[in-house]
Coordinates of N, CA, C and O in Angstrom, one line a residue:
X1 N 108.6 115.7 110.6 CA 108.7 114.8 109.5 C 107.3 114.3 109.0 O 106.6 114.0 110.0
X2 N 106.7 114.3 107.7 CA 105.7 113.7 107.1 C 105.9 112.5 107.4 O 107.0 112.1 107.6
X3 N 104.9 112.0 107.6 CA 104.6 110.3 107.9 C 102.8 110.0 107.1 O 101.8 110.6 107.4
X4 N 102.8 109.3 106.5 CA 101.4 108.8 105.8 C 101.1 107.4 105.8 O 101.9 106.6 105.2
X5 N 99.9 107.0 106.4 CA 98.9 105.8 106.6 C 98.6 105.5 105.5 O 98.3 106.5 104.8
X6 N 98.4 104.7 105.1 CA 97.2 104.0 104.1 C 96.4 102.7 104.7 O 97.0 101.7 105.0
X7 N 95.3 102.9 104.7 CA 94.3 101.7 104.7 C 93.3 102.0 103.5 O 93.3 102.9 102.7
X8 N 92.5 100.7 103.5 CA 90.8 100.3 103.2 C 91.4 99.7 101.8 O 91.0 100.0 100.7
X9 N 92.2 98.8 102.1 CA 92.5 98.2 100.3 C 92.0 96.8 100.6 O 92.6 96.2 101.5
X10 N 91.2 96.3 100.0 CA 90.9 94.8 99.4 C 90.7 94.1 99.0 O 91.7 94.1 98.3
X11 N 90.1 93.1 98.7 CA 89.9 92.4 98.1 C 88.3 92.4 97.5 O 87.5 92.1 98.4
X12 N 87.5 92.7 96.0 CA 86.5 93.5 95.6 C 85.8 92.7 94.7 O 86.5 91.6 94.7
X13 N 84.7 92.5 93.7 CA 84.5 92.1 92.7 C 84.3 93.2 91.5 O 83.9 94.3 91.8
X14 N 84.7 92.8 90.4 CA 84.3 93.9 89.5 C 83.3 94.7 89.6 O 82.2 94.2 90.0
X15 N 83.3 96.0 89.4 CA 81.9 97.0 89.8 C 81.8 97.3 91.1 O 81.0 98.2 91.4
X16 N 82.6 96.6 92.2 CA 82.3 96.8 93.8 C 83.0 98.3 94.1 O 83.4 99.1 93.2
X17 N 82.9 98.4 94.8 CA 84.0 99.7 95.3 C 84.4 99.9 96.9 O 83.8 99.3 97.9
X18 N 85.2 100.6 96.9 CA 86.6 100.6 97.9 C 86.4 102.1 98.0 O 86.1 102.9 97.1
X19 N 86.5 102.4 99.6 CA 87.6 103.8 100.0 C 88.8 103.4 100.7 O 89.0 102.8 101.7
X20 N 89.8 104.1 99.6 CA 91.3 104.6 100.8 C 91.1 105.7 101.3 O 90.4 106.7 101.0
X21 N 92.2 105.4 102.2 CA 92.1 106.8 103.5 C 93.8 106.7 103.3 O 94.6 105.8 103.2
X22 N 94.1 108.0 103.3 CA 95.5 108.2 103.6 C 95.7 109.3 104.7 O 95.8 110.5 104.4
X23 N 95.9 108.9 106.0 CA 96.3 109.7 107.3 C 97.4 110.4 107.3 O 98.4 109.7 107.3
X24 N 97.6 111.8 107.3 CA 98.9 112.3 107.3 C 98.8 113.0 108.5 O 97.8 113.4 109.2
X25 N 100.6 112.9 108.7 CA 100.9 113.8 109.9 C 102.3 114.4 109.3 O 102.9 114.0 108.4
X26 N 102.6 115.9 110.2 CA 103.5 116.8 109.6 C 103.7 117.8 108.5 O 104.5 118.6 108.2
X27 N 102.1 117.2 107.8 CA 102.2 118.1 106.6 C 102.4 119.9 106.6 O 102.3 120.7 107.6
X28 N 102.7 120.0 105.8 CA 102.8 121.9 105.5 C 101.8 122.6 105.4 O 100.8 122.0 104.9
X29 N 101.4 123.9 105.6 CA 100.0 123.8 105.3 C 99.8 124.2 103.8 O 98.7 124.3 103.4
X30 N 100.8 124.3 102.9 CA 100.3 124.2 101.4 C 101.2 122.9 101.0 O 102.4 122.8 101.0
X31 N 100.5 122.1 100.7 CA 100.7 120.8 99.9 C 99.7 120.0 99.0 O 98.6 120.3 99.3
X32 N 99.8 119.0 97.9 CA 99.5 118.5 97.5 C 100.0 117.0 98.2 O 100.9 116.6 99.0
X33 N 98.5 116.2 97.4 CA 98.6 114.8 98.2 C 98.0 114.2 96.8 O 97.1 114.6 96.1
X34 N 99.2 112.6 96.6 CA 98.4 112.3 95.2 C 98.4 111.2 95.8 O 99.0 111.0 96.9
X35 N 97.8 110.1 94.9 CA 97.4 108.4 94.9 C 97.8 108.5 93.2 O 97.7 109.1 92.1
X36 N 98.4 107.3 93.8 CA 99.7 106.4 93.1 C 98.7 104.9 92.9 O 97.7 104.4 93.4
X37 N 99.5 104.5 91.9 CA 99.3 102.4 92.2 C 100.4 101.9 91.2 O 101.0 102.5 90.4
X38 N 100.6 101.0 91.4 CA 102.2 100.2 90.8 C 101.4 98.5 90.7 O 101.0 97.8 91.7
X39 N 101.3 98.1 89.5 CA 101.4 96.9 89.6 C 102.8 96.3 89.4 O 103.5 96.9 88.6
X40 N 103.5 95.0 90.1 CA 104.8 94.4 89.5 C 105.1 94.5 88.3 O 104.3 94.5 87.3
X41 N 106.7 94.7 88.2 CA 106.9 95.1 87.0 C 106.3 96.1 85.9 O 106.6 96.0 84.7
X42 N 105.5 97.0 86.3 CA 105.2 97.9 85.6 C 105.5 99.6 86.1 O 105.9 99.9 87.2
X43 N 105.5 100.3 85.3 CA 105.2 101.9 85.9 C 104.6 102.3 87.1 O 103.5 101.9 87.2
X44 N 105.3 103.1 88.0 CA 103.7 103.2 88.8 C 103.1 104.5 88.2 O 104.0 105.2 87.9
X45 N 102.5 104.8 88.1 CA 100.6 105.5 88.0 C 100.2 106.6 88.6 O 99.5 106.5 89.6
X46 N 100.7 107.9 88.1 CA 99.7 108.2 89.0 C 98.0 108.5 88.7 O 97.5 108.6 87.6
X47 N 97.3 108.6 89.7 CA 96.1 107.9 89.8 C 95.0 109.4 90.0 O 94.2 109.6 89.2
X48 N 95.2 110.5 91.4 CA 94.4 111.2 91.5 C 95.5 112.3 92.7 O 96.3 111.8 93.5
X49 N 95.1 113.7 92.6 CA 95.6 114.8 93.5 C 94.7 115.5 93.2 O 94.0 115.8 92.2
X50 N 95.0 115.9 94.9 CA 94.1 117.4 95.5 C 95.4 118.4 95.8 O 96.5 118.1 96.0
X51 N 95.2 119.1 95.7 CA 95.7 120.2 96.6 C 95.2 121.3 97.2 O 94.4 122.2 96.7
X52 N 95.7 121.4 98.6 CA 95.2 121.8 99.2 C 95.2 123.8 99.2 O 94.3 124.3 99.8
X53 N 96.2 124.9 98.5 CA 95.4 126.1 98.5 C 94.7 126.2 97.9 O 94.3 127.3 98.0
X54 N 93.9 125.3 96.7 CA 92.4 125.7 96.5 C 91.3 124.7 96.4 O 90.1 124.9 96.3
X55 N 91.8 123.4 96.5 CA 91.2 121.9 96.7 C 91.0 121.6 95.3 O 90.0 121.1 94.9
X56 N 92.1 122.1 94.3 CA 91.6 121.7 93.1 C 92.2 120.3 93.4 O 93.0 119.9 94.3
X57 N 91.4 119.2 92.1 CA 91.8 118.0 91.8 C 91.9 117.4 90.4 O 91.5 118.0 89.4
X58 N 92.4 116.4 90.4 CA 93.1 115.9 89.2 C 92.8 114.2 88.9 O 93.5 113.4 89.5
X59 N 92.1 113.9 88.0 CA 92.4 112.8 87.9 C 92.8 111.9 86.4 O 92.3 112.4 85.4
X60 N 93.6 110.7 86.3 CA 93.8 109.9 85.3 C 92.7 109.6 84.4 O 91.6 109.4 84.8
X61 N 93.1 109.6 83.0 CA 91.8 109.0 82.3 C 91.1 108.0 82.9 O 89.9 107.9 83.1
X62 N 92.2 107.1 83.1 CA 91.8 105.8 83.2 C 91.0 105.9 84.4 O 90.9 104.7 84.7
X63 N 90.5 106.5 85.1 CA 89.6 106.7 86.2 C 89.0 107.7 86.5 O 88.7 108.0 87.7
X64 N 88.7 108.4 85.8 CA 88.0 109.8 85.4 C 86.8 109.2 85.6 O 86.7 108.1 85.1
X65 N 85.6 109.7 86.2 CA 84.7 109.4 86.2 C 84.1 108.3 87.3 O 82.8 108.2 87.5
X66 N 85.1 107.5 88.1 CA 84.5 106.1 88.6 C 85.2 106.7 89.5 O 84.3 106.8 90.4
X67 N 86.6 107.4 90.1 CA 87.2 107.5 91.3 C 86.7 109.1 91.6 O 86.1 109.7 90.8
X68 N 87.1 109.5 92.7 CA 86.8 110.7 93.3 C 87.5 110.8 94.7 O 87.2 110.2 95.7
X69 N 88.6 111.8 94.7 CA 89.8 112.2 95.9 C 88.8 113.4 96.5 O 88.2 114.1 95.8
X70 N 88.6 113.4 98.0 CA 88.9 114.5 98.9 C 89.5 114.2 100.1 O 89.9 113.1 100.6
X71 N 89.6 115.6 100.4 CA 90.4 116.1 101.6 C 89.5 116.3 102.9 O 88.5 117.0 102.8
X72 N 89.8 115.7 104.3 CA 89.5 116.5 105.2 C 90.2 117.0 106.2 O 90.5 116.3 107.2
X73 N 90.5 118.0 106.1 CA 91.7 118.7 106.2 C 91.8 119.0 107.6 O 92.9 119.4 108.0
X74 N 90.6 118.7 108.6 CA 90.5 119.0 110.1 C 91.1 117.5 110.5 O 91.7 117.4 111.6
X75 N 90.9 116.4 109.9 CA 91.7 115.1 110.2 C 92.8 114.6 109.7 O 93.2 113.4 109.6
X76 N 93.2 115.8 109.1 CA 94.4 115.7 107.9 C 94.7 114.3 107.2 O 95.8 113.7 107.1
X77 N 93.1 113.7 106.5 CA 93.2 112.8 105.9 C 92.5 112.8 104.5 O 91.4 113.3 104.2
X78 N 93.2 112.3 103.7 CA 92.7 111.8 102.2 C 92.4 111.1 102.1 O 92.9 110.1 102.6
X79 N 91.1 111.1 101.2 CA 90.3 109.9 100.7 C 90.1 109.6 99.2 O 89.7 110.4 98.4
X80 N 90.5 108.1 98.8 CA 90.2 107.9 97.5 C 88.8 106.7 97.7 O 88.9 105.6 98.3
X81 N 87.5 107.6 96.9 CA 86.7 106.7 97.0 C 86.8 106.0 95.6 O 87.2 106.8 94.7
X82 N 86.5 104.8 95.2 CA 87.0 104.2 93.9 C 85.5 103.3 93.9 O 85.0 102.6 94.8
X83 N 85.0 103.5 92.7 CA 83.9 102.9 92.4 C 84.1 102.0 90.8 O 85.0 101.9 90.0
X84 N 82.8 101.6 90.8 CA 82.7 100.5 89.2 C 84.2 99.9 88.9 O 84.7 100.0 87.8
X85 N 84.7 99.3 89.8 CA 86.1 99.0 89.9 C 86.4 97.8 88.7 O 85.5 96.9 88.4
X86 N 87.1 97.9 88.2 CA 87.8 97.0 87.3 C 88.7 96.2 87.4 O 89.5 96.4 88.2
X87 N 88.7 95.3 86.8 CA 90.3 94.1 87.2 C 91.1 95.0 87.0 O 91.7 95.5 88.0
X88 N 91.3 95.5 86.0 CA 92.9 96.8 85.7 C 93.1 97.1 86.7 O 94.2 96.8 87.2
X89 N 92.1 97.8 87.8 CA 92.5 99.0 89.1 C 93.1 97.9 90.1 O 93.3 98.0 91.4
X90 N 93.5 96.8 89.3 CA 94.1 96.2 90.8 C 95.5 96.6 90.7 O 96.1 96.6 89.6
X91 N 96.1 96.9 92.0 CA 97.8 97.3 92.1 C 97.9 97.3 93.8 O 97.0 97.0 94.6
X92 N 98.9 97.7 93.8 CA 99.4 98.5 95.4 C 99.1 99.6 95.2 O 99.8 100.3 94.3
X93 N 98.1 100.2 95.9 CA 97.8 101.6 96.0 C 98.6 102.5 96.6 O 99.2 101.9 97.5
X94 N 99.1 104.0 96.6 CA 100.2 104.6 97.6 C 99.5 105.9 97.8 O 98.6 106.2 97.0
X95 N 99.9 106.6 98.8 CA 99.4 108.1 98.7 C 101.0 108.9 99.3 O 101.7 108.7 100.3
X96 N 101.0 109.6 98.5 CA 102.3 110.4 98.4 C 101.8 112.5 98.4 O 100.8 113.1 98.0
X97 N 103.3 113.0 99.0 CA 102.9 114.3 100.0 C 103.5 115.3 98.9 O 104.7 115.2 98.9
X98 N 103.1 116.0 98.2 CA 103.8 117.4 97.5 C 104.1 119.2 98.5 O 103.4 120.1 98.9
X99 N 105.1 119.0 98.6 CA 105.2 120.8 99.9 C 104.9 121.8 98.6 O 105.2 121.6 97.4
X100 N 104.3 122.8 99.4 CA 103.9 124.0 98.0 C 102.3 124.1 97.5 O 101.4 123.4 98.0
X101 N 102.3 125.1 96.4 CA 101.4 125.3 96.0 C 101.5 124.9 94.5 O 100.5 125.0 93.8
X102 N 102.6 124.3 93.8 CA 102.8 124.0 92.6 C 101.7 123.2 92.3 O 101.0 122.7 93.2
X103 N 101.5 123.0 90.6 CA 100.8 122.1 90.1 C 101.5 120.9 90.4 O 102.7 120.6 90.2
X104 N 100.2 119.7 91.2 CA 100.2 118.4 91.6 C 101.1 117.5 90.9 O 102.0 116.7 91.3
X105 N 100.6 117.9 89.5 CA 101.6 117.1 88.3 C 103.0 117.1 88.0 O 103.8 116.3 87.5
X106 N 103.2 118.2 88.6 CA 104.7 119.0 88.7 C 106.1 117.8 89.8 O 107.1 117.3 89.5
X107 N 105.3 117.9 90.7 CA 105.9 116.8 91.9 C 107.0 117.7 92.1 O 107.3 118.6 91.4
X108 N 107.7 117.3 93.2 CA 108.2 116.1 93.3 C 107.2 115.7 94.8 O 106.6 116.4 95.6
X109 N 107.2 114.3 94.6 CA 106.5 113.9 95.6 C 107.5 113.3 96.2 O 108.2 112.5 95.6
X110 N 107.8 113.7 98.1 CA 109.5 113.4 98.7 C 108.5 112.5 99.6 O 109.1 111.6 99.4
X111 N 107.6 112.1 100.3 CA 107.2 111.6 101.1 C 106.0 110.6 100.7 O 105.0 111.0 100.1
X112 N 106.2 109.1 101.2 CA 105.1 108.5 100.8 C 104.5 107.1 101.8 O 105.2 106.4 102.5
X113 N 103.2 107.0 101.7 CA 103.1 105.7 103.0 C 103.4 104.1 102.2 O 104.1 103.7 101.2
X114 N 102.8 103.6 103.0 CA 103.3 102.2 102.3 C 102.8 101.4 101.8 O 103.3 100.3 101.5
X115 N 101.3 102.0 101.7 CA 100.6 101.1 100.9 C 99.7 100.4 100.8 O 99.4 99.9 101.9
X116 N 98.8 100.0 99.7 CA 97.7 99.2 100.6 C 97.4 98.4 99.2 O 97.7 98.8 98.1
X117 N 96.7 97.3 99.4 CA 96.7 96.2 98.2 C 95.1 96.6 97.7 O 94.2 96.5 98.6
X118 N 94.8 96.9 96.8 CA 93.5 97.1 95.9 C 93.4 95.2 94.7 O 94.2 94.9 93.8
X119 N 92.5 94.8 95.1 CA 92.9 93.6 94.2 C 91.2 93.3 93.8 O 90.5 92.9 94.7
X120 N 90.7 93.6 92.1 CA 89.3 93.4 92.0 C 89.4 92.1 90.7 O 89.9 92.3 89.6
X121 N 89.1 91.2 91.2 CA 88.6 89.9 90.9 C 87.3 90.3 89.6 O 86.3 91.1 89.7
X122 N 87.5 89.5 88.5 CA 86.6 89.6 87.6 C 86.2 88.1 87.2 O 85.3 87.8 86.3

């Protein structure tokens, strides 16, 4: 069974920056792994994916350029480094497991951890 960690969420000033780490265990060896965030009462987001048969990645406008996802695939963990952070990027962050080689975007994402609070104070 997939099981996923999340840490390194918290509390930031605008422009500060943050890495999440998402620890997986059980993965497949072709899968995609995305980051999510959900503020209350809104949509959740998704945010950034890698996947893993070619390490391509993907990211949201809205963070194009300030965030950047890798893989280290010998500690089967993902990293979202998140920089020039903004009040907007505040939510509950998630990192969620795609089986396959399909496009990231495609989903379905069946496995997810639980979360971690990103909160940037302006």
């Amino acid at each position: 069974d997939v099981q996923l960690v999340e840490s390194g969420g918290g509390l930031v000033q605008a422009g500060g920056s943050l890495r999440l780490s998402c620890a997986a265990s059980g993965l497949t060896f072709d899968h995609s792994i995305g980051w999510f965030r959900q503020v209350p009462g809104k949509e959740r987001e998704g945010v950034s994916f890698i996947r893993s048969v070619d390490g391509n990645t993907y990211y949201a406008d809205s963070v194009k350029g300030r965030f950047t996802i890798s893989s280290d695939n010998a500690k089967n963990t993902v990293y979202l480094q998140m920089n020039s952070l903004k009040a907007e990027d505040t939510a509950v962050y998630y990192c969620a497991v795609m089986a396959g080689t399909g496009a990231p975007l495609y989903g379905p994402y069946d496995d997810w951890g639980q979360g971690t609070q990103v909160t940037v104070s302006s």
